[in-house]
Coordinates of C-alpha atoms in Angstrom, one line a residue:
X908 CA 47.6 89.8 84.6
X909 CA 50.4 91.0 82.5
X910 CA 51.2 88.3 79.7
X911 CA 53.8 89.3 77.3
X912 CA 55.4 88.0 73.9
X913 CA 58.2 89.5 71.6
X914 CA 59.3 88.9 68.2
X915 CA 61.9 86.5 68.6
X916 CA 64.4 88.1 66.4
X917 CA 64.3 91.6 67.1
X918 CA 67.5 94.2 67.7
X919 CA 68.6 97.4 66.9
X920 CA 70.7 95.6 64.0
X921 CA 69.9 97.6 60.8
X922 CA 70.2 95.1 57.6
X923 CA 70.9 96.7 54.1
X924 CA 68.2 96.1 51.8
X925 CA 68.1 92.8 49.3
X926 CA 70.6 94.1 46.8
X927 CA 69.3 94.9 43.1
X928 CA 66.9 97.4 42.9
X929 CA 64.8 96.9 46.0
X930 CA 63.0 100.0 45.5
X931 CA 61.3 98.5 42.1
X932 CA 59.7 95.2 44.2
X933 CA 56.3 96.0 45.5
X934 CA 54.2 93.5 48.0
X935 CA 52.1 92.6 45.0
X936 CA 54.8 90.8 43.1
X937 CA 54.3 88.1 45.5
X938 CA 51.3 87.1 43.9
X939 CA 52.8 85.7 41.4
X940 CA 55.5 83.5 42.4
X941 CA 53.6 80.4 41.0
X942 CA 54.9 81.5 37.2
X943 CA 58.2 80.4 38.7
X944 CA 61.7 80.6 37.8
X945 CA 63.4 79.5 34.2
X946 CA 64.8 75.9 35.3
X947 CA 68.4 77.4 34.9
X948 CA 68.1 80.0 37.3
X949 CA 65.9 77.6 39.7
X950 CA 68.6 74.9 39.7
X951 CA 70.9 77.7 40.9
X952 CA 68.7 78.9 43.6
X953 CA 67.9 74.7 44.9
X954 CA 71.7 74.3 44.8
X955 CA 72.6 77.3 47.1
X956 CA 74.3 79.4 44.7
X957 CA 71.9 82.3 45.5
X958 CA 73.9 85.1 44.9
X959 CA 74.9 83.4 41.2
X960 CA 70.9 83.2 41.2
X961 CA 69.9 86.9 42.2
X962 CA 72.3 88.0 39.3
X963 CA 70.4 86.0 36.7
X964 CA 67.2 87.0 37.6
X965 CA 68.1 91.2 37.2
X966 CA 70.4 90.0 33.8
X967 CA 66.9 88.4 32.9
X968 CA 64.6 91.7 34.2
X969 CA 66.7 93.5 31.3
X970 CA 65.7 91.0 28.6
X971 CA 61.8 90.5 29.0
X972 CA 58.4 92.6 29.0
X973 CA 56.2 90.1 29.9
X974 CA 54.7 91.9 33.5
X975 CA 53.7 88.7 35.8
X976 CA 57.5 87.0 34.7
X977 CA 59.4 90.0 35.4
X978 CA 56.7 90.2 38.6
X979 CA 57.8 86.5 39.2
X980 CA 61.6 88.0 39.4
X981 CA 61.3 90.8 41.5
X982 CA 60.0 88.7 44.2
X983 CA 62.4 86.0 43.9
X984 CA 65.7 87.7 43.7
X985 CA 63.8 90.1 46.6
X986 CA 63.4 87.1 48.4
X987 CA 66.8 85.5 47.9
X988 CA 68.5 88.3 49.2
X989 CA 66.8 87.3 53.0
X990 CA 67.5 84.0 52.8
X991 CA 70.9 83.4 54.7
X992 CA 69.4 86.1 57.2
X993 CA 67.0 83.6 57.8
X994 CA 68.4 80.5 57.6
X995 CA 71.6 81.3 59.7
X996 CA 72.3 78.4 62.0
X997 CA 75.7 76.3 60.3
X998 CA 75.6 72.8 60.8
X999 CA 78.7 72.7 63.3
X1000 CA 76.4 75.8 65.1
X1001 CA 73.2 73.5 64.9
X1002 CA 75.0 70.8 66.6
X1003 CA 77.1 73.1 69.2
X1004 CA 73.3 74.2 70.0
X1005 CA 72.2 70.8 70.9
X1006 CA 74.9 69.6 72.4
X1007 CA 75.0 72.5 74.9
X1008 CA 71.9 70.9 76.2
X1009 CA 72.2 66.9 74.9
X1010 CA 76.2 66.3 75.2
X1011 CA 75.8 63.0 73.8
X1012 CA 73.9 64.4 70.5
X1013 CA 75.5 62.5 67.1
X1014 CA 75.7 63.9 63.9
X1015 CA 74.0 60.9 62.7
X1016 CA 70.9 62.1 64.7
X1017 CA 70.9 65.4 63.4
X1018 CA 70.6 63.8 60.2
X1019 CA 68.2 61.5 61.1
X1020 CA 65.9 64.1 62.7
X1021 CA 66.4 66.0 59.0
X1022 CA 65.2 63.0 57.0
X1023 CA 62.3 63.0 59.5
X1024 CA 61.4 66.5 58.5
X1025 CA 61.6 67.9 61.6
X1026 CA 64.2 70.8 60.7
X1027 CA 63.6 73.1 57.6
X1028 CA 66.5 73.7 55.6
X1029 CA 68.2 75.6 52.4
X1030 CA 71.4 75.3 51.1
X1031 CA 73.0 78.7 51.0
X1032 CA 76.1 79.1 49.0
X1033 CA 76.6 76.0 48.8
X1034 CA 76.1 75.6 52.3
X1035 CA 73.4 73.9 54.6
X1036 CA 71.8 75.9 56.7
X1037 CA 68.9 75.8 59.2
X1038 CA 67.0 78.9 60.7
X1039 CA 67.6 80.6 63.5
X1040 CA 64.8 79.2 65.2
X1041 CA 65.1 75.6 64.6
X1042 CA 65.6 74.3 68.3
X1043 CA 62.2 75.5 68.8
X1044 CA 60.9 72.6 66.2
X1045 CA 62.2 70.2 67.7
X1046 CA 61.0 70.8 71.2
X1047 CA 57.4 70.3 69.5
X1048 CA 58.4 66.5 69.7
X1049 CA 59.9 66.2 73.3
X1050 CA 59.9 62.1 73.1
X1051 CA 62.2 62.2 69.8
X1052 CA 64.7 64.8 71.0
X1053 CA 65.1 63.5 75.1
X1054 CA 68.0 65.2 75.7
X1055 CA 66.5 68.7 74.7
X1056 CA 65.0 71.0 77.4
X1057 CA 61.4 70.8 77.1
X1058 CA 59.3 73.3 76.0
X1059 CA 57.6 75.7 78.4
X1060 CA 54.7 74.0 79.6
X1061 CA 51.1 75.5 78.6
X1062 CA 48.2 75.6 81.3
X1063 CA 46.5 72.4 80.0
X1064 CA 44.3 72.2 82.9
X1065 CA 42.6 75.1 82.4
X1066 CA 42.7 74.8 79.0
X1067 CA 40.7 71.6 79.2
X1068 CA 38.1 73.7 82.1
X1069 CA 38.0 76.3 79.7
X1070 CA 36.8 73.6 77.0
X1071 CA 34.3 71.7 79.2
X1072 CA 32.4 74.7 80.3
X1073 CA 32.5 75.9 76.8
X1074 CA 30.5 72.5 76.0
X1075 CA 28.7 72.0 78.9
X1076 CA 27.2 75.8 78.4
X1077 CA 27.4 76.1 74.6
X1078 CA 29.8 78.4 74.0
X1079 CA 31.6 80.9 76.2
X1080 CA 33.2 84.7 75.8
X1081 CA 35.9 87.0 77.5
X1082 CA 36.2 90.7 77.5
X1083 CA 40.3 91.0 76.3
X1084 CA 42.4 94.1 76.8
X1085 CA 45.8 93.8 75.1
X1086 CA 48.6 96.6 74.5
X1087 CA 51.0 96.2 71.4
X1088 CA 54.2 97.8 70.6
X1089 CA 56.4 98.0 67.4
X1090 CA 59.7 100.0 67.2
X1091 CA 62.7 100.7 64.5
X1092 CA 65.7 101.2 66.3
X1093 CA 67.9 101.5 63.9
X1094 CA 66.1 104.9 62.7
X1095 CA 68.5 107.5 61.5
X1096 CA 67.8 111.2 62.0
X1097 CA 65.5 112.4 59.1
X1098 CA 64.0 109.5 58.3
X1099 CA 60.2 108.3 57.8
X1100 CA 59.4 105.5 59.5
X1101 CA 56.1 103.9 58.6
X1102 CA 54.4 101.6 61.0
X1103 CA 51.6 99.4 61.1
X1104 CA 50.4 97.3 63.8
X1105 CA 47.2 94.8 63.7
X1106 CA 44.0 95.5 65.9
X1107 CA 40.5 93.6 65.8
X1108 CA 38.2 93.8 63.0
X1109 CA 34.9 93.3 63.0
X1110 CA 34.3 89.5 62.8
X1111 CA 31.4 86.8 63.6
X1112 CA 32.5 86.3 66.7
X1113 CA 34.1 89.8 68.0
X1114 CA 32.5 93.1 68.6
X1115 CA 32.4 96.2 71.2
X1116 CA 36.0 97.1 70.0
X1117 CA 37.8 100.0 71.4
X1118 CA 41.4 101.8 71.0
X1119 CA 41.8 102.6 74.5
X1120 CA 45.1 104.7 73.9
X1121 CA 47.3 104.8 71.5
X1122 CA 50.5 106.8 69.9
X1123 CA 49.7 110.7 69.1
X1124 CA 48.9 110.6 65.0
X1125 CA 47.4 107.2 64.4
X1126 CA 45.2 106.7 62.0
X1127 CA 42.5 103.8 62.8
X1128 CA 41.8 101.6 59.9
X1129 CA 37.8 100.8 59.0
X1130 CA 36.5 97.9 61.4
X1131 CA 35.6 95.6 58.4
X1132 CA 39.5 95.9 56.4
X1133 CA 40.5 92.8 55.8
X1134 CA 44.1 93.5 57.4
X1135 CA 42.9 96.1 60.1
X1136 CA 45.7 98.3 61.6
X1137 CA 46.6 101.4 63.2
X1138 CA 48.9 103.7 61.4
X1139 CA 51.1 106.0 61.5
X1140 CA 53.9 108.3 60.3
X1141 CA 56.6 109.9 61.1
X1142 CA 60.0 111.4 61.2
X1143 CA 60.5 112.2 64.7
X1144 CA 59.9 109.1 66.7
X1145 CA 60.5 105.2 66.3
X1146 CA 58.3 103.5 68.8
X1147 CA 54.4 103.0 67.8
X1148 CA 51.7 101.8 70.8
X1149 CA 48.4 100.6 70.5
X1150 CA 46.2 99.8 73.7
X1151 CA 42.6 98.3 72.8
X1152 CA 39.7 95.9 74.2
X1153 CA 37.7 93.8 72.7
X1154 CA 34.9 90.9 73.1
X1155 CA 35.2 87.6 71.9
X1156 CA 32.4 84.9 71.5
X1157 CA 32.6 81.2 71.3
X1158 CA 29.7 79.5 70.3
X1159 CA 29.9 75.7 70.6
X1160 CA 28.2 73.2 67.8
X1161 CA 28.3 69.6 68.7
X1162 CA 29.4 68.5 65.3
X1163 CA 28.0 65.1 65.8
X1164 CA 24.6 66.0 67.3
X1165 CA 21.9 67.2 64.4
X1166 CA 22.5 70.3 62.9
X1167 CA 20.9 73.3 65.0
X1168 CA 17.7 74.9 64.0
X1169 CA 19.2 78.4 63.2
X1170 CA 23.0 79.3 62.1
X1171 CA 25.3 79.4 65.0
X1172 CA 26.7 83.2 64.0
X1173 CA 25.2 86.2 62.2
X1174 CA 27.7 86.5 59.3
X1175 CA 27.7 87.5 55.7
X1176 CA 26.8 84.4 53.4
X1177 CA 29.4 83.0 51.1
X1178 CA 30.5 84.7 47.7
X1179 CA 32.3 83.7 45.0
X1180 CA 35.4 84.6 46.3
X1181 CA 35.2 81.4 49.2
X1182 CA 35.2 79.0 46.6
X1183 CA 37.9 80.7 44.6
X1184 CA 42.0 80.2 44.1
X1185 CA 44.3 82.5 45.8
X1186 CA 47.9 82.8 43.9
X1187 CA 50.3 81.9 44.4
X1188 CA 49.5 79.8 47.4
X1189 CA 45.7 78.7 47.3
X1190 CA 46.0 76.9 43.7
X1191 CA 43.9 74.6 43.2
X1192 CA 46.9 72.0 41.5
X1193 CA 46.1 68.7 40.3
X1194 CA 47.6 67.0 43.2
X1195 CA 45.6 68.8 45.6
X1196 CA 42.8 68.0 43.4
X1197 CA 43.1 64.4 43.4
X1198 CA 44.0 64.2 46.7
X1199 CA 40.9 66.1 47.7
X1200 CA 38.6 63.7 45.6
X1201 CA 40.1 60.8 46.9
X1202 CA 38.7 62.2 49.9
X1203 CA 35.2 63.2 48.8
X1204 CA 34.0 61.7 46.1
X1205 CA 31.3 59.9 48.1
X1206 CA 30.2 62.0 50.1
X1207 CA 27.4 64.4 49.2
X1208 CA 27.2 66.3 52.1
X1209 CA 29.2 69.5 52.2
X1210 CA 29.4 69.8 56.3
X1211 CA 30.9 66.1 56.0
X1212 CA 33.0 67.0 53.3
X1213 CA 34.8 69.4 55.3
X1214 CA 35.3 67.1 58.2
X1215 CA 36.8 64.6 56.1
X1216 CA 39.5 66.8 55.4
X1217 CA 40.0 68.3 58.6
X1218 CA 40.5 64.5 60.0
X1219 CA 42.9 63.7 56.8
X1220 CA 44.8 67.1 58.0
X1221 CA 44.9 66.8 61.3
X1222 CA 45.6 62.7 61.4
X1223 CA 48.4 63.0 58.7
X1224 CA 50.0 66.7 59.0
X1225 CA 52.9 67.3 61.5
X1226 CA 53.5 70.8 63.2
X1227 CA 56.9 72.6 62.2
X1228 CA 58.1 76.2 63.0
X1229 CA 58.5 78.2 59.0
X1230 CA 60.5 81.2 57.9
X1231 CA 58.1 84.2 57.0
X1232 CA 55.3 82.9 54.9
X1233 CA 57.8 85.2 52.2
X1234 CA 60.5 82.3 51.6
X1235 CA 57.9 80.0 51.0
X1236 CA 56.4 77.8 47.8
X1237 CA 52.6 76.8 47.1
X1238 CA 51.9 76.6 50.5
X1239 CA 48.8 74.0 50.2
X1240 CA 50.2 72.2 47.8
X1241 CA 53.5 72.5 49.7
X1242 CA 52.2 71.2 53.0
X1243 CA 49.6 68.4 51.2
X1244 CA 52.8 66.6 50.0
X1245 CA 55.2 67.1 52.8
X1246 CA 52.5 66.9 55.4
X1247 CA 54.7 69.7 57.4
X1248 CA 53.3 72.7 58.3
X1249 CA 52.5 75.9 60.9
X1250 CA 48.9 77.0 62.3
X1251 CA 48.9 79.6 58.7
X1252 CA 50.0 77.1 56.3
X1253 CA 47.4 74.0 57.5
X1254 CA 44.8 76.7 57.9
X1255 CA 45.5 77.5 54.4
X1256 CA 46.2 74.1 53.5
X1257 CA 42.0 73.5 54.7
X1258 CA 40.8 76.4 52.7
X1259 CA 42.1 75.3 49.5
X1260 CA 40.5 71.5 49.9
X1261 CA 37.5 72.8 51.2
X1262 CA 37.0 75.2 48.2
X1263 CA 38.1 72.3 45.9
X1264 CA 35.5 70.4 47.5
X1265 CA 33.0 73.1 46.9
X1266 CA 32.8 74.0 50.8
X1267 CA 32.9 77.6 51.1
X1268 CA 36.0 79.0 53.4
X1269 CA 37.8 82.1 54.5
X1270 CA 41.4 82.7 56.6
X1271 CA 41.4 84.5 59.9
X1272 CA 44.2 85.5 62.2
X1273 CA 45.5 87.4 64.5
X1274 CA 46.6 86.3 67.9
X1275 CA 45.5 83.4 70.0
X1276 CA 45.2 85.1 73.6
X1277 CA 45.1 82.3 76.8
X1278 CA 46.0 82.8 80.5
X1279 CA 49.6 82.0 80.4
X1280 CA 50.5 82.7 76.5
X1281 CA 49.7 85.5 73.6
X1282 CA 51.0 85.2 70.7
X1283 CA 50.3 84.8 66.6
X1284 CA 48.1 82.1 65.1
X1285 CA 45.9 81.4 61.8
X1286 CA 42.9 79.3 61.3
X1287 CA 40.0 78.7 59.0
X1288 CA 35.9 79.6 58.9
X1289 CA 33.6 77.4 56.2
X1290 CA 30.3 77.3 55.4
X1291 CA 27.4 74.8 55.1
X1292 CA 23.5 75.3 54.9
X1293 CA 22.7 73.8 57.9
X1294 CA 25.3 75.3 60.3
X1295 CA 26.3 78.7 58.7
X1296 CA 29.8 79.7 58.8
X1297 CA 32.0 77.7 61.5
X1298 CA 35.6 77.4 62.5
X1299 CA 38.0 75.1 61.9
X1300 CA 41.9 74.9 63.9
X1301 CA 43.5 72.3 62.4
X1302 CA 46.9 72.8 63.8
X1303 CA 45.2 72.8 67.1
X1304 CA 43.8 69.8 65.9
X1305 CA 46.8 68.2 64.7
X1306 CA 48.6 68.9 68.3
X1307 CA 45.8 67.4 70.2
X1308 CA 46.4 63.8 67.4
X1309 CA 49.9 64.0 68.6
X1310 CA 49.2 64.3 72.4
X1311 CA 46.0 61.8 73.0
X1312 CA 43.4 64.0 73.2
X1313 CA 40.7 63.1 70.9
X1314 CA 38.2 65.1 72.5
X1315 CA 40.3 68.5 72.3
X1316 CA 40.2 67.5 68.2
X1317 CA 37.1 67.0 67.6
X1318 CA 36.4 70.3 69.7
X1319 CA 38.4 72.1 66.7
X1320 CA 36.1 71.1 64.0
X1321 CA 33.3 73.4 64.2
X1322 CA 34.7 75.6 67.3
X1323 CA 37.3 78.0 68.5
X1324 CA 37.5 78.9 72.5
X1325 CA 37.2 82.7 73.7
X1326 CA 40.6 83.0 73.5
X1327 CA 41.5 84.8 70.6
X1328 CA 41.6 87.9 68.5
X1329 CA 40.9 88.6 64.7
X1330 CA 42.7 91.3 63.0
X1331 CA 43.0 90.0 59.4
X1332 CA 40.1 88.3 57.3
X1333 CA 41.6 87.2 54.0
X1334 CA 44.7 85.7 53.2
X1335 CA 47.7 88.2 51.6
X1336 CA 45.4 91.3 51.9
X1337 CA 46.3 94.8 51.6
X1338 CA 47.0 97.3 54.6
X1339 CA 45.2 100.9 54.9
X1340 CA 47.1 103.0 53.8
X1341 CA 49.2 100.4 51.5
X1342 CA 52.4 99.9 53.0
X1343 CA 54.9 102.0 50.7
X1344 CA 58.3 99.1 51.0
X1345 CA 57.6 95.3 51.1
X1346 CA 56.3 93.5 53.8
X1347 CA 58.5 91.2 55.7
X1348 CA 55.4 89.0 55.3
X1349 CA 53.1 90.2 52.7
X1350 CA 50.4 87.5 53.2
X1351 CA 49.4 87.8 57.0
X1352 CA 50.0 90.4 59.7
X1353 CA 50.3 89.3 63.1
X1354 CA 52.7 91.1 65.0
X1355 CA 52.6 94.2 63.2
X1356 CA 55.0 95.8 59.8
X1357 CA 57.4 98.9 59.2
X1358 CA 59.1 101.1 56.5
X1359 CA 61.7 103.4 56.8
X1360 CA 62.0 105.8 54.0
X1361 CA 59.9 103.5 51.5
X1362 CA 61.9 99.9 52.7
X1363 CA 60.8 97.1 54.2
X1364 CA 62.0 96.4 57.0
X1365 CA 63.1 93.1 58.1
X1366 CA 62.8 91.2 61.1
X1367 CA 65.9 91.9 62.9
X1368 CA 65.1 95.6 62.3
X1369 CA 61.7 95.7 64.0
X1370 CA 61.1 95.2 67.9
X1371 CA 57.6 94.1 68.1
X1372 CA 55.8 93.4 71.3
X1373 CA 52.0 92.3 72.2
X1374 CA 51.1 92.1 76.0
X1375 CA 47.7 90.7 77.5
X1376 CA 46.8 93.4 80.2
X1377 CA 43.4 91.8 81.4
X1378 CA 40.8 89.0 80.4
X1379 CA 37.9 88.7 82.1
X1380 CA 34.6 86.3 81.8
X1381 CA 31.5 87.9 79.6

């Protein structure tokens, strides 16, 4: 069984770094993009003039002292300067896309699927633009867009085995080997290049973990880091391999039987920190606050409390592909209002209410790991007395709204399937040893980050590939 996915961007193209002192923006500026910009520079940046926007915020650098402002724009004009990388597809390009499959696609549709929100956008110079990526969005709604090829069909049927065993039995688990790959080729002769690529961390529901074989001079991050990696160094070579096994274990709760006598998983109980904000994206704003009461206020319960949200999220939020987690604003608050978002930012999206709520929750992630797909995913873990911790997809949960399957949601209240691995326990944490440039996405790590000579790389610079080499029944 050889399973393979790669990063869909990646090239030898070497990019230039966002200009105006790169080398002064660090990964933890990024925290604090909720002080936000003056409403001068910000109506620049919403009306495309980003380069006019960039200049303002370094004019401003020189003028305050305050740290979490001049935090605030580091990260912005850092972030502005990979925007029209991102967000690269014309309008004339968008439709010359579609119409290469759908000859009889109208601009008038294009518009119309825009005022749907089902393509992200950003003006850019003036300019609109849509990412690079944004067919891909659209597929997710074959019956709107007809004349689009679908999307590659997932293995439903065993999916839904998979799913009814893992009920019928109470759980189920897999023994996973996977090999990873990340790779700068654009390195220059001299230079340090700086890798990190995610492996599995100790979590609830994964153990025996091994590094089978793996690139002379990595260095193994502890089990329990919240971003676990391998790492490495060097100014000889630009390729980076990891090969590693792993068991997962599903449990299964019926969450509408009574509450088992004992937890369902061996885990740490809650701390302060599950019930806490996370800036910039896990505030706990007064919209999300009043939406979350609306939601609650009558019930006492905190298990039913956090399936009340889950069925608000996953009846009322739509699935659409994001740029990196980077380019983005108050992702709960973001996502509660547009009720758009991606496996990371509805995961998110549930933490936040459920803390709100005063439900205990934490972020995983890593990769979700079937027989016909591997690739990224996020989801969420909260806690109630009777139950212990337990797992919540709500994207999963939002797809299976879309396509019928009522029993495939409620499964995702409460349970996962053996078909994943956890590399990263908290949302926007630090790698071991710290990465030395900024992260093309400094609040998850999925698919693995590099540096060369103290920069970030971006996207386009990195080849990054994760392949399933054998799954197997435990």
């Amino acid at each position: 069984m050889t399973i393979k996915t790669t990063s869909p961007s990646a090239g030898s193209l070497r990019t230039e770094g966002p200009v105006g002192s790169p080398d002064e923006v660090e990964n933890d500026d990024y925290r604090y993009l909720d002080i936000g910009l003056p409403q001068e520079i910000e109506r620049l940046k919403q009306t495309g003039r980003i380069a006019a926007a960039r200049e303002a915020c370094l004019k401003l650098l020189e003028e305050v002292a305050e740290p979490q402002l001049r935090a605030c724009l580091r990260a912005e004009s850092h972030r502005m300067g990979r925007t029209a990388r991102q967000f690269c597809v014309t309008r004339d390009r968008a439709l010359e896309l579609i119409r290469a499959e759908w000859p009889e696609f109208s601009s008038r549709q294009l518009d119309d699927l825009i005022e749907r929100k089902r393509i992200d956008y950003r003006l850019v110079e003036g300019e609109v633009r849509f990412l690079d990526n944004f067919l891909d969005s659209l597929r997710v709604y074959p019956a709107e867009v007809p004349g689009l090829l679908p999307d590659s069909p997932s293995d439903t049927a065993a999916r839904d085995s998979m799913l009814k065993r893992m009920r019928d039995a109470g759980g189920a688990s897999r023994i996973i080997t996977v090999k990873a790959k990340i790779s700068v080729p654009g390195k220059r002769v001299g230079e340090t290049v700086r890798a990190w690529l995610p492996i599995p961390a100790r979590a609830p529901q994964q153990s025996q973990i091994e590094i089978l074989s793996m690139t002379e001079g990595g260095v193994v991050a502890r089990e329990d880091a919240p971003a676990r990696t391998v790492f490495w160094e060097s100014t000889e070579i630009d390729t980076f391999e990891v090969a590693y096994r792993y068991r997962i274990d599903a449990p299964y709760v019926d969450a509408t039987a009574p509450a088992p006598s004992s937890h369902v998983v061996d885990a740490p109980s809650p701390c302060g920190a599950d019930l806490a904000e996370i800036r910039p994206h896990a505030l706990f704003t007064p919209y999300l606050k009043a939406l979350t009461d609306s939601l609650v206020h009558r019930i006492e319960r905190p298990f039913d409390r956090a399936r009340v949200i889950y069925d608000y999220l996953t009846g009322h939020v739509d699935y659409r592909y994001q740029p990196d987690y980077a380019q983005l604003d108050a992702i709960a608050d973001n996502c509660a209002k547009s009720l758009r978002g991606d496996c990371g930012v509805m995961a998110l999206t549930f933490v936040t209410m459920c803390r709100i709520a005063g439900v205990p929750a934490r972020w995983q992630s890593g990769l979700y790991v079937s027989s016909d797909y591997i690739g990224p995913h996020d989801w969420a873990m909260f806690y109630t007395e009777e139950y212990g911790w337990l797992w919540a997809d709500v994207s999963f949960g939002s797809s299976s709204r879309r396509s019928g399957d009522e029993a495939r949601r409620l499964h995702h209240f409460g349970n996962l399937d053996p078909w994943r691995m956890v590399s990263n326990s908290e949302f926007q944490a630090e790698f071991e040893p710290p990465s030395d440039g900024v992260r093309w996405d400094p609040f998850d790590n999925q698919m693995g980050e590099a540096t060369v000579d103290g920069r970030g790389c971006d996207e386009v610079e990195m080849l990054r590939e994760v392949e399933l080499i054998e799954m197997i029944e435990a």
